[in-house]
mmCIF file of C-alpha atoms and ligand atoms in Angstrom:
data_model
loop_
_atom_site.group_PDB
_atom_site.id
_atom_site.type_symbol
_atom_site.label_atom_id
_atom_site.label_comp_id
_atom_site.label_asym_id
_atom_site.label_seq_id
_atom_site.Cartn_x
_atom_site.Cartn_y
_atom_site.Cartn_z
ATOM 1 C CA MET O 1 13.093 37.164 -18.036
ATOM 2 C CA SER O 2 11.242 36.025 -14.965
ATOM 3 C CA LEU O 3 9.539 32.826 -13.944
ATOM 4 C CA LYS O 4 5.780 33.271 -13.748
ATOM 5 C CA ILE O 5 4.132 31.241 -11.034
ATOM 6 C CA ALA O 6 0.412 30.948 -10.323
ATOM 7 C CA ILE O 7 -0.622 30.272 -6.753
ATOM 8 C CA GLN O 8 -3.972 30.203 -4.980
ATOM 9 C CA LYS O 9 -5.202 33.688 -4.138
ATOM 10 C CA SER O 10 -6.797 32.645 -0.873
ATOM 11 C CA GLY O 11 -7.776 29.317 0.572
ATOM 12 C CA ARG O 12 -6.142 26.217 1.924
ATOM 13 C CA LEU O 13 -3.035 26.262 -0.292
ATOM 14 C CA HIS O 14 -2.274 29.979 -0.200
ATOM 15 C CA GLU O 15 -0.231 30.252 2.989
ATOM 16 C CA ASP O 16 1.743 27.054 2.509
ATOM 17 C CA SER O 17 2.579 28.064 -1.068
ATOM 18 C CA ILE O 18 3.955 31.430 0.102
ATOM 19 C CA LYS O 19 5.775 29.719 2.963
ATOM 20 C CA LEU O 20 7.424 27.276 0.575
ATOM 21 C CA LEU O 21 8.719 30.162 -1.540
ATOM 22 C CA ASN O 22 9.922 31.975 1.582
ATOM 23 C CA ASP O 23 11.691 28.827 2.794
ATOM 24 C CA CYS O 24 13.379 28.770 -0.607
ATOM 25 C CA GLY O 25 14.718 32.229 0.158
ATOM 26 C CA ILE O 26 12.289 33.991 -2.161
ATOM 27 C CA VAL O 27 10.784 37.098 -0.599
ATOM 28 C CA VAL O 28 7.210 37.672 -1.704
ATOM 29 C CA HIS O 29 5.029 40.612 -0.761
ATOM 30 C CA ASN O 30 1.406 39.707 -0.968
ATOM 31 C CA GLY O 31 -0.514 42.877 -0.288
ATOM 32 C CA HIS O 32 -4.202 42.703 0.458
ATOM 33 C CA ASN O 33 -6.298 41.968 -2.633
ATOM 34 C CA GLN O 34 -3.268 41.979 -4.877
ATOM 35 C CA LEU O 35 -3.548 39.816 -7.980
ATOM 36 C CA LYS O 36 0.067 40.105 -9.025
ATOM 37 C CA SER O 37 3.352 40.531 -7.244
ATOM 38 C CA ILE O 38 7.060 40.477 -7.997
ATOM 39 C CA ALA O 39 9.534 38.570 -5.835
ATOM 40 C CA GLU O 40 12.314 40.643 -4.363
ATOM 41 C CA ASN O 41 15.357 38.494 -4.811
ATOM 42 C CA PHE O 42 14.508 35.889 -7.455
ATOM 43 C CA PRO O 43 13.375 36.571 -11.012
ATOM 44 C CA MET O 44 9.811 35.561 -10.273
ATOM 45 C CA GLU O 45 6.398 37.067 -10.957
ATOM 46 C CA LEU O 46 3.460 35.758 -8.977
ATOM 47 C CA TYR O 47 -0.177 35.576 -10.031
ATOM 48 C CA PHE O 48 -2.768 35.023 -7.331
ATOM 49 C CA LEU O 49 -5.683 33.068 -8.805
ATOM 50 C CA ARG O 50 -8.528 30.716 -7.978
ATOM 51 C CA ASP O 51 -7.077 27.222 -7.833
ATOM 52 C CA ASP O 52 -9.536 25.951 -10.488
ATOM 53 C CA ASP O 53 -8.066 28.354 -13.063
ATOM 54 C CA ILE O 54 -4.403 27.556 -12.453
ATOM 55 C CA PRO O 55 -4.068 24.460 -14.732
ATOM 56 C CA GLN O 56 -5.529 26.436 -17.653
ATOM 57 C CA TYR O 57 -3.157 29.383 -17.098
ATOM 58 C CA VAL O 58 -0.211 27.002 -16.962
ATOM 59 C CA GLN O 59 -1.351 25.079 -20.044
ATOM 60 C CA ASP O 60 -1.657 28.369 -21.969
ATOM 61 C CA GLY O 61 1.767 29.521 -20.796
ATOM 62 C CA VAL O 62 0.355 32.649 -19.124
ATOM 63 C CA ALA O 63 2.031 31.194 -16.037
ATOM 64 C CA HIS O 64 5.051 28.929 -16.502
ATOM 65 C CA ILE O 65 4.399 26.958 -13.321
ATOM 66 C CA GLY O 66 1.687 26.743 -10.688
ATOM 67 C CA ILE O 67 0.829 25.203 -7.348
ATOM 68 C CA VAL O 68 -2.427 23.230 -7.113
ATOM 69 C CA GLY O 69 -3.808 20.126 -5.452
ATOM 70 C CA GLU O 70 -3.429 16.913 -7.481
ATOM 71 C CA ASN O 71 -7.213 16.732 -7.332
ATOM 72 C CA VAL O 72 -7.451 19.949 -9.366
ATOM 73 C CA ALA O 73 -4.530 19.023 -11.630
ATOM 74 C CA TYR O 74 -6.218 15.736 -12.626
ATOM 75 C CA GLU O 75 -9.794 17.008 -12.693
ATOM 76 C CA LYS O 76 -9.032 19.801 -15.147
ATOM 77 C CA CYS O 77 -7.345 17.455 -17.671
ATOM 78 C CA LYS O 78 -5.083 20.172 -18.984
ATOM 79 C CA GLN O 79 -1.807 19.569 -20.776
ATOM 80 C CA VAL O 80 0.512 20.299 -17.872
ATOM 81 C CA GLN O 81 3.288 18.301 -16.300
ATOM 82 C CA ILE O 82 3.448 17.528 -12.574
ATOM 83 C CA ILE O 83 7.073 18.129 -11.603
ATOM 84 C CA LYS O 84 7.112 17.997 -7.805
ATOM 85 C CA GLU O 85 5.022 16.753 -4.891
ATOM 86 C CA LEU O 86 5.084 19.473 -2.268
ATOM 87 C CA GLY O 87 3.971 17.580 0.834
ATOM 88 C CA PHE O 88 1.223 19.969 1.988
ATOM 89 C CA GLY O 89 -2.515 20.292 1.255
ATOM 90 C CA LYS O 90 -2.961 16.597 1.897
ATOM 91 C CA CYS O 91 -6.485 15.290 1.496
ATOM 92 C CA ARG O 92 -8.396 12.593 -0.351
ATOM 93 C CA LEU O 93 -11.212 12.615 -2.856
ATOM 94 C CA SER O 94 -13.778 10.190 -1.510
ATOM 95 C CA ILE O 95 -17.269 8.862 -1.938
ATOM 96 C CA ALA O 96 -19.498 9.348 1.094
ATOM 97 C CA VAL O 97 -23.053 8.212 1.744
ATOM 98 C CA PRO O 98 -25.569 8.869 4.558
ATOM 99 C CA ARG O 99 -24.533 7.107 7.769
ATOM 100 C CA SER O 100 -27.743 5.059 7.745
ATOM 101 C CA ALA O 101 -27.122 3.677 4.221
ATOM 102 C CA GLU O 102 -26.444 -0.044 3.956
ATOM 103 C CA TYR O 103 -23.327 0.330 1.905
ATOM 104 C CA GLU O 104 -21.444 -2.893 1.197
ATOM 105 C CA ASP O 105 -19.418 -2.062 -1.869
ATOM 106 C CA VAL O 106 -19.364 0.236 -4.907
ATOM 107 C CA GLN O 107 -22.367 -1.597 -6.384
ATOM 108 C CA TYR O 108 -24.426 0.475 -3.934
ATOM 109 C CA LEU O 109 -23.846 3.461 -6.222
ATOM 110 C CA LYS O 110 -25.647 1.852 -9.195
ATOM 111 C CA GLY O 111 -28.418 4.151 -10.396
ATOM 112 C CA LYS O 112 -27.771 6.618 -7.583
ATOM 113 C CA LYS O 113 -27.351 10.365 -7.849
ATOM 114 C CA ILE O 114 -23.901 11.585 -6.794
ATOM 115 C CA ALA O 115 -23.220 15.255 -6.079
ATOM 116 C CA THR O 116 -19.679 16.469 -6.715
ATOM 117 C CA SER O 117 -17.413 19.305 -7.790
ATOM 118 C CA TYR O 118 -15.187 16.676 -9.414
ATOM 119 C CA PRO O 119 -17.328 15.290 -12.269
ATOM 120 C CA PHE O 120 -14.366 14.042 -14.299
ATOM 121 C CA LEU O 121 -12.636 12.111 -11.514
ATOM 122 C CA CYS O 122 -15.965 10.804 -10.227
ATOM 123 C CA ALA O 123 -17.006 9.590 -13.701
ATOM 124 C CA GLN O 124 -13.592 7.971 -14.195
ATOM 125 C CA PHE O 125 -14.011 6.081 -10.917
ATOM 126 C CA LEU O 126 -17.516 4.905 -11.831
ATOM 127 C CA LYS O 127 -16.340 3.825 -15.268
ATOM 128 C CA LYS O 128 -13.470 1.848 -13.783
ATOM 129 C CA HIS O 129 -16.002 -0.078 -11.675
ATOM 130 C CA ARG O 130 -18.519 -0.319 -14.537
ATOM 131 C CA ILE O 131 -21.160 1.480 -12.553
ATOM 132 C CA GLU O 132 -23.864 3.607 -14.117
ATOM 133 C CA ALA O 133 -24.869 6.471 -11.877
ATOM 134 C CA GLU O 134 -25.968 10.041 -12.300
ATOM 135 C CA ILE O 135 -23.412 12.729 -11.574
ATOM 136 C CA HIS O 136 -24.801 16.014 -10.363
ATOM 137 C CA GLU O 137 -22.182 18.742 -10.581
ATOM 138 C CA ILE O 138 -22.251 21.476 -7.941
ATOM 139 C CA SER O 139 -19.523 23.939 -7.145
ATOM 140 C CA GLY O 140 -19.630 24.022 -3.343
ATOM 141 C CA SER O 141 -21.278 22.836 -0.105
ATOM 142 C CA VAL O 142 -21.402 19.372 -1.604
ATOM 143 C CA GLU O 143 -21.690 17.703 1.788
ATOM 144 C CA ILE O 144 -25.208 18.987 2.426
ATOM 145 C CA ALA O 145 -26.563 17.535 -0.855
ATOM 146 C CA PRO O 146 -27.834 14.223 0.635
ATOM 147 C CA SER O 147 -29.578 15.855 3.599
ATOM 148 C CA ILE O 148 -31.515 18.279 1.370
ATOM 149 C CA GLY O 149 -32.555 15.534 -1.020
ATOM 150 C CA LEU O 150 -30.348 16.636 -3.891
ATOM 151 C CA ALA O 151 -28.289 13.438 -4.077
ATOM 152 C CA ASP O 152 -27.881 9.937 -2.612
ATOM 153 C CA ALA O 153 -24.131 10.188 -2.257
ATOM 154 C CA ILE O 154 -21.307 12.677 -2.660
ATOM 155 C CA CYS O 155 -17.819 12.632 -4.086
ATOM 156 C CA ASP O 156 -15.802 15.278 -2.272
ATOM 157 C CA LEU O 157 -12.519 16.171 -0.600
ATOM 158 C CA VAL O 158 -11.952 14.876 2.908
ATOM 159 C CA SER O 159 -9.099 15.453 5.309
ATOM 160 C CA SER O 160 -10.068 14.817 8.939
ATOM 161 C CA GLY O 161 -13.558 13.610 8.070
ATOM 162 C CA SER O 162 -15.207 15.893 10.621
ATOM 163 C CA THR O 163 -17.278 17.729 7.981
ATOM 164 C CA LEU O 164 -18.710 14.397 6.856
ATOM 165 C CA ILE O 165 -19.609 13.434 10.416
ATOM 166 C CA THR O 166 -21.253 16.810 11.037
ATOM 167 C CA ASN O 167 -23.397 16.241 7.958
ATOM 168 C CA GLY O 168 -24.401 12.685 8.877
ATOM 169 C CA LEU O 169 -22.228 11.051 6.209
ATOM 170 C CA LYS O 170 -19.703 8.214 6.155
ATOM 171 C CA GLU O 171 -16.733 7.805 3.835
ATOM 172 C CA THR O 172 -16.960 4.598 1.819
ATOM 173 C CA GLU O 173 -14.438 4.785 -1.036
ATOM 174 C CA ILE O 174 -11.212 6.700 -1.596
ATOM 175 C CA ILE O 175 -10.861 7.779 -5.217
ATOM 176 C CA LEU O 176 -7.639 9.752 -4.984
ATOM 177 C CA GLU O 177 -5.013 10.586 -2.340
ATOM 178 C CA SER O 178 -4.011 14.165 -3.038
ATOM 179 C CA GLN O 179 -1.405 16.754 -2.048
ATOM 180 C CA ALA O 180 -0.210 20.056 -3.457
ATOM 181 C CA VAL O 181 2.002 19.722 -6.515
ATOM 182 C CA LEU O 182 4.054 21.977 -8.726
ATOM 183 C CA ILE O 183 2.801 21.898 -12.300
ATOM 184 C CA GLN O 184 4.649 23.133 -15.356
ATOM 185 C CA ASN O 185 3.824 24.235 -18.870
ATOM 186 C CA VAL O 186 5.034 21.605 -21.336
ATOM 187 C CA GLY O 187 6.662 23.904 -23.904
ATOM 188 C CA LEU O 188 9.077 26.091 -21.959
ATOM 189 C CA GLY O 189 12.315 27.597 -23.255
ATOM 190 C CA THR O 190 15.801 27.130 -21.812
ATOM 191 C CA GLU O 191 15.735 30.231 -19.632
ATOM 192 C CA GLN O 192 12.531 29.269 -17.849
ATOM 193 C CA THR O 193 13.649 25.665 -17.529
ATOM 194 C CA GLU O 194 16.869 26.812 -15.884
ATOM 195 C CA LEU O 195 14.952 28.967 -13.409
ATOM 196 C CA ILE O 196 12.673 26.024 -12.625
ATOM 197 C CA SER O 197 15.743 23.826 -11.991
ATOM 198 C CA LYS O 198 17.036 26.472 -9.580
ATOM 199 C CA LEU O 199 13.700 26.547 -7.791
ATOM 200 C CA LEU O 200 13.502 22.728 -7.636
ATOM 201 C CA PHE O 201 17.024 22.578 -6.236
ATOM 202 C CA ARG O 202 15.923 24.870 -3.414
ATOM 203 C CA ILE O 203 12.661 22.976 -2.824
ATOM 204 C CA ASN O 204 14.599 19.707 -2.571
ATOM 205 C CA ALA O 205 16.956 21.274 -0.023
ATOM 206 C CA VAL O 206 14.012 22.553 2.029
ATOM 207 C CA GLN O 207 12.224 19.177 1.907
ATOM 208 C CA ALA O 208 15.372 17.222 2.803
ATOM 209 C CA ALA O 209 15.989 19.545 5.753
ATOM 210 C CA LYS O 210 12.436 18.972 7.003
ATOM 211 C CA ARG O 211 12.912 15.191 6.862
ATOM 212 C CA ASN O 212 16.162 15.300 8.848
ATOM 213 C CA LYS O 213 17.582 16.506 12.157
ATOM 214 C CA TYR O 214 21.110 17.402 13.173
ATOM 215 C CA ILE O 215 22.250 15.335 16.130
ATOM 216 C CA LEU O 216 25.159 15.941 18.520
ATOM 217 C CA LEU O 217 26.140 13.538 21.280
ATOM 218 C CA ASN O 218 28.992 12.531 23.546
ATOM 219 C CA ALA O 219 30.244 8.957 23.681
ATOM 220 C CA PRO O 220 33.094 6.977 25.259
ATOM 221 C CA THR O 221 35.724 5.693 22.803
ATOM 222 C CA GLU O 222 34.651 2.050 23.227
ATOM 223 C CA SER O 223 31.109 2.882 21.967
ATOM 224 C CA LEU O 224 32.228 4.723 18.845
ATOM 225 C CA GLN O 225 32.012 1.870 16.332
ATOM 226 C CA GLU O 226 28.464 0.939 17.404
ATOM 227 C CA ILE O 227 27.396 4.588 17.291
ATOM 228 C CA PHE O 228 28.891 5.027 13.801
ATOM 229 C CA SER O 229 26.825 2.074 12.588
ATOM 230 C CA LEU O 230 23.686 3.741 13.969
ATOM 231 C CA LEU O 231 24.526 7.183 12.555
ATOM 232 C CA PRO O 232 25.935 6.854 9.055
ATOM 233 C CA GLY O 233 25.408 10.599 8.436
ATOM 234 C CA MET O 234 25.536 12.248 5.021
ATOM 235 C CA LYS O 235 29.000 10.901 4.262
ATOM 236 C CA SER O 236 30.178 9.740 7.667
ATOM 237 C CA PRO O 237 29.774 11.258 11.121
ATOM 238 C CA THR O 238 32.041 14.028 12.403
ATOM 239 C CA VAL O 239 34.083 13.028 15.457
ATOM 240 C CA LEU O 240 35.683 15.634 17.713
ATOM 241 C CA PRO O 241 37.703 14.819 20.836
ATOM 242 C CA LEU O 242 36.296 16.062 24.146
ATOM 243 C CA ALA O 243 38.589 17.713 26.712
ATOM 244 C CA GLU O 244 37.989 14.649 28.879
ATOM 245 C CA GLU O 245 40.216 11.735 27.869
ATOM 246 C CA GLY O 246 38.444 8.721 26.323
ATOM 247 C CA TRP O 247 35.389 10.709 25.177
ATOM 248 C CA SER O 248 34.332 12.144 21.825
ATOM 249 C CA SER O 249 31.582 14.360 20.489
ATOM 250 C CA ILE O 250 29.817 12.948 17.433
ATOM 251 C CA HIS O 251 27.815 15.050 14.977
ATOM 252 C CA SER O 252 25.576 13.555 12.342
ATOM 253 C CA VAL O 253 22.251 13.728 10.524
ATOM 254 C CA LEU O 254 19.271 11.606 11.432
ATOM 255 C CA SER O 255 16.118 10.997 9.444
ATOM 256 C CA GLU O 256 12.805 11.952 11.040
ATOM 257 C CA ASP O 257 11.251 8.505 10.307
ATOM 258 C CA GLU O 258 13.811 6.531 12.342
ATOM 259 C CA PHE O 259 14.386 9.231 14.911
ATOM 260 C CA TRP O 260 12.964 7.689 18.108
ATOM 261 C CA GLU O 261 14.202 4.184 17.372
ATOM 262 C CA LYS O 262 17.733 5.439 16.789
ATOM 263 C CA ILE O 263 17.740 7.640 19.893
ATOM 264 C CA GLU O 264 16.908 4.621 22.052
ATOM 265 C CA ALA O 265 19.602 2.527 20.396
ATOM 266 C CA LEU O 266 22.150 5.354 20.801
ATOM 267 C CA LYS O 267 21.423 5.618 24.505
ATOM 268 C CA LYS O 268 21.830 1.861 24.871
ATOM 269 C CA ALA O 269 25.154 2.081 23.060
ATOM 270 C CA GLY O 270 26.426 4.561 25.669
ATOM 271 C CA ALA O 271 25.635 7.944 24.111
ATOM 272 C CA GLN O 272 25.129 10.844 26.520
ATOM 273 C CA GLY O 273 24.141 14.508 26.298
ATOM 274 C CA ILE O 274 22.222 14.008 23.071
ATOM 275 C CA LEU O 275 21.208 17.276 21.376
ATOM 276 C CA VAL O 276 18.882 17.342 18.391
ATOM 277 C CA VAL O 277 18.479 20.504 16.352
ATOM 278 C CA PRO O 278 16.453 21.371 13.243
ATOM 279 C CA ILE O 279 18.227 21.795 9.924
ATOM 280 C CA GLU O 280 17.265 24.810 7.858
ATOM 281 C CA LYS O 281 18.539 23.702 4.435
ATOM 282 C CA MET O 282 20.158 20.472 3.358
ATOM 283 C CA ILE O 283 22.134 20.262 0.125
ATOM 284 C CA ILE O 284 22.812 16.616 -0.657
HETATM 285 P P1 ATP I 1 -10.613 28.738 -4.742
HETATM 286 O O1 ATP I 1 -11.302 29.943 -4.264
HETATM 287 O O2 ATP I 1 -9.154 29.003 -5.036
HETATM 288 O O3 ATP I 1 -11.289 28.037 -5.892
HETATM 289 P P2 ATP I 1 -11.387 26.404 -3.222
HETATM 290 O O4 ATP I 1 -12.494 26.736 -2.298
HETATM 291 O O5 ATP I 1 -11.676 25.683 -4.497
HETATM 292 O O6 ATP I 1 -10.569 27.748 -3.504
HETATM 293 P P3 ATP I 1 -9.851 25.322 -0.992
HETATM 294 O O7 ATP I 1 -10.963 24.845 -0.141
HETATM 295 O O8 ATP I 1 -9.070 26.500 -0.547
HETATM 296 O O9 ATP I 1 -10.286 25.514 -2.515
HETATM 297 O O10 ATP I 1 -8.870 24.081 -1.204
HETATM 298 C C1 ATP I 1 -7.756 24.166 -2.050
HETATM 299 C C2 ATP I 1 -7.098 22.806 -2.113
HETATM 300 O O11 ATP I 1 -6.662 22.416 -0.821
HETATM 301 C C3 ATP I 1 -7.992 21.659 -2.567
HETATM 302 O O12 ATP I 1 -8.143 21.607 -3.964
HETATM 303 C C4 ATP I 1 -7.213 20.466 -2.043
HETATM 304 O O13 ATP I 1 -6.172 20.115 -2.929
HETATM 305 C C5 ATP I 1 -6.575 20.996 -0.751
HETATM 306 N N1 ATP I 1 -7.235 20.493 0.500
HETATM 307 C C6 ATP I 1 -6.596 19.971 1.558
HETATM 308 N N2 ATP I 1 -7.443 19.589 2.515
HETATM 309 C C7 ATP I 1 -8.673 19.858 2.080
HETATM 310 C C8 ATP I 1 -9.984 19.700 2.640
HETATM 311 N N3 ATP I 1 -10.190 19.161 3.828
HETATM 312 N N4 ATP I 1 -11.014 20.120 1.911
HETATM 313 C C9 ATP I 1 -10.821 20.704 0.727
HETATM 314 N N5 ATP I 1 -9.599 20.865 0.151
HETATM 315 C C10 ATP I 1 -8.538 20.458 0.814
HETATM 316 MG MG1 MG I 2 -11.449 26.121 -6.309
#
């Protein structure tokens, strides 16, 4: 029994998907032009596919799980369950119009022609705003549609926005904020479910490690209580005596979000020789 996972063959999600598996300790050999591969040290079979096809494969159970953007997961309307946000492949599905357009609100789109590769999500957005417009489905190079007279607006993926600028467009509405997610077939047996739990356990450890840093510092005894309140740690901080009387070394874990604020406060409290090191895995 092995867990069958579908990942993008090539494109924006491919490398990060492989990296995630590697970070989870799963060794994957992805030879050139290979469509299938077997992991070395985890019961896992990998299928390399176009991202558009992955929800269907997962729905049909050909693959048990898959990695796709939420944009694809929602657009394809397949019966699959999203089980984990993976934190990469971040982008948004947006409406954009020519820079010169006098766009005030969504009403602008009434009766207009919108080019998109996301007809379902685009139609859902228009319906929500009770706007009748024509959706023109195209499979790529959507951003040139207005300049060649094919459409008045587009509904496409944006990350930095530079492609829109290059094509004389401006982003006017965000339809969906998207990132890569792990999707799962809804009718799996116990064995597959157990393997997925194992994988999720590892993914959680990898994600927690990324969000946190290991911190070591020296502090005089009189500062210890204040430093403990700043560094609660996973359970509580480790305190080791230094060779020099009246000083201790404190080890703890610090979240990335509050990192700089805490460092300043620690220095004010009397901390010295602060070392911050990355954590590879974190089991909470
Ligand atoms: P495939 O050949 O597999 O069909 P594709 O051309 O449809 O590939 P990519 O451009 O590789 O797809 O994008 C894959 C996913 O990466 C998108 O569905 C989206 O979730 C995510 N993504 C992140 N940033 C962007 C971006 N700026 N533009 C497009 N997709 C992005
Ligand atoms: Mg695609």
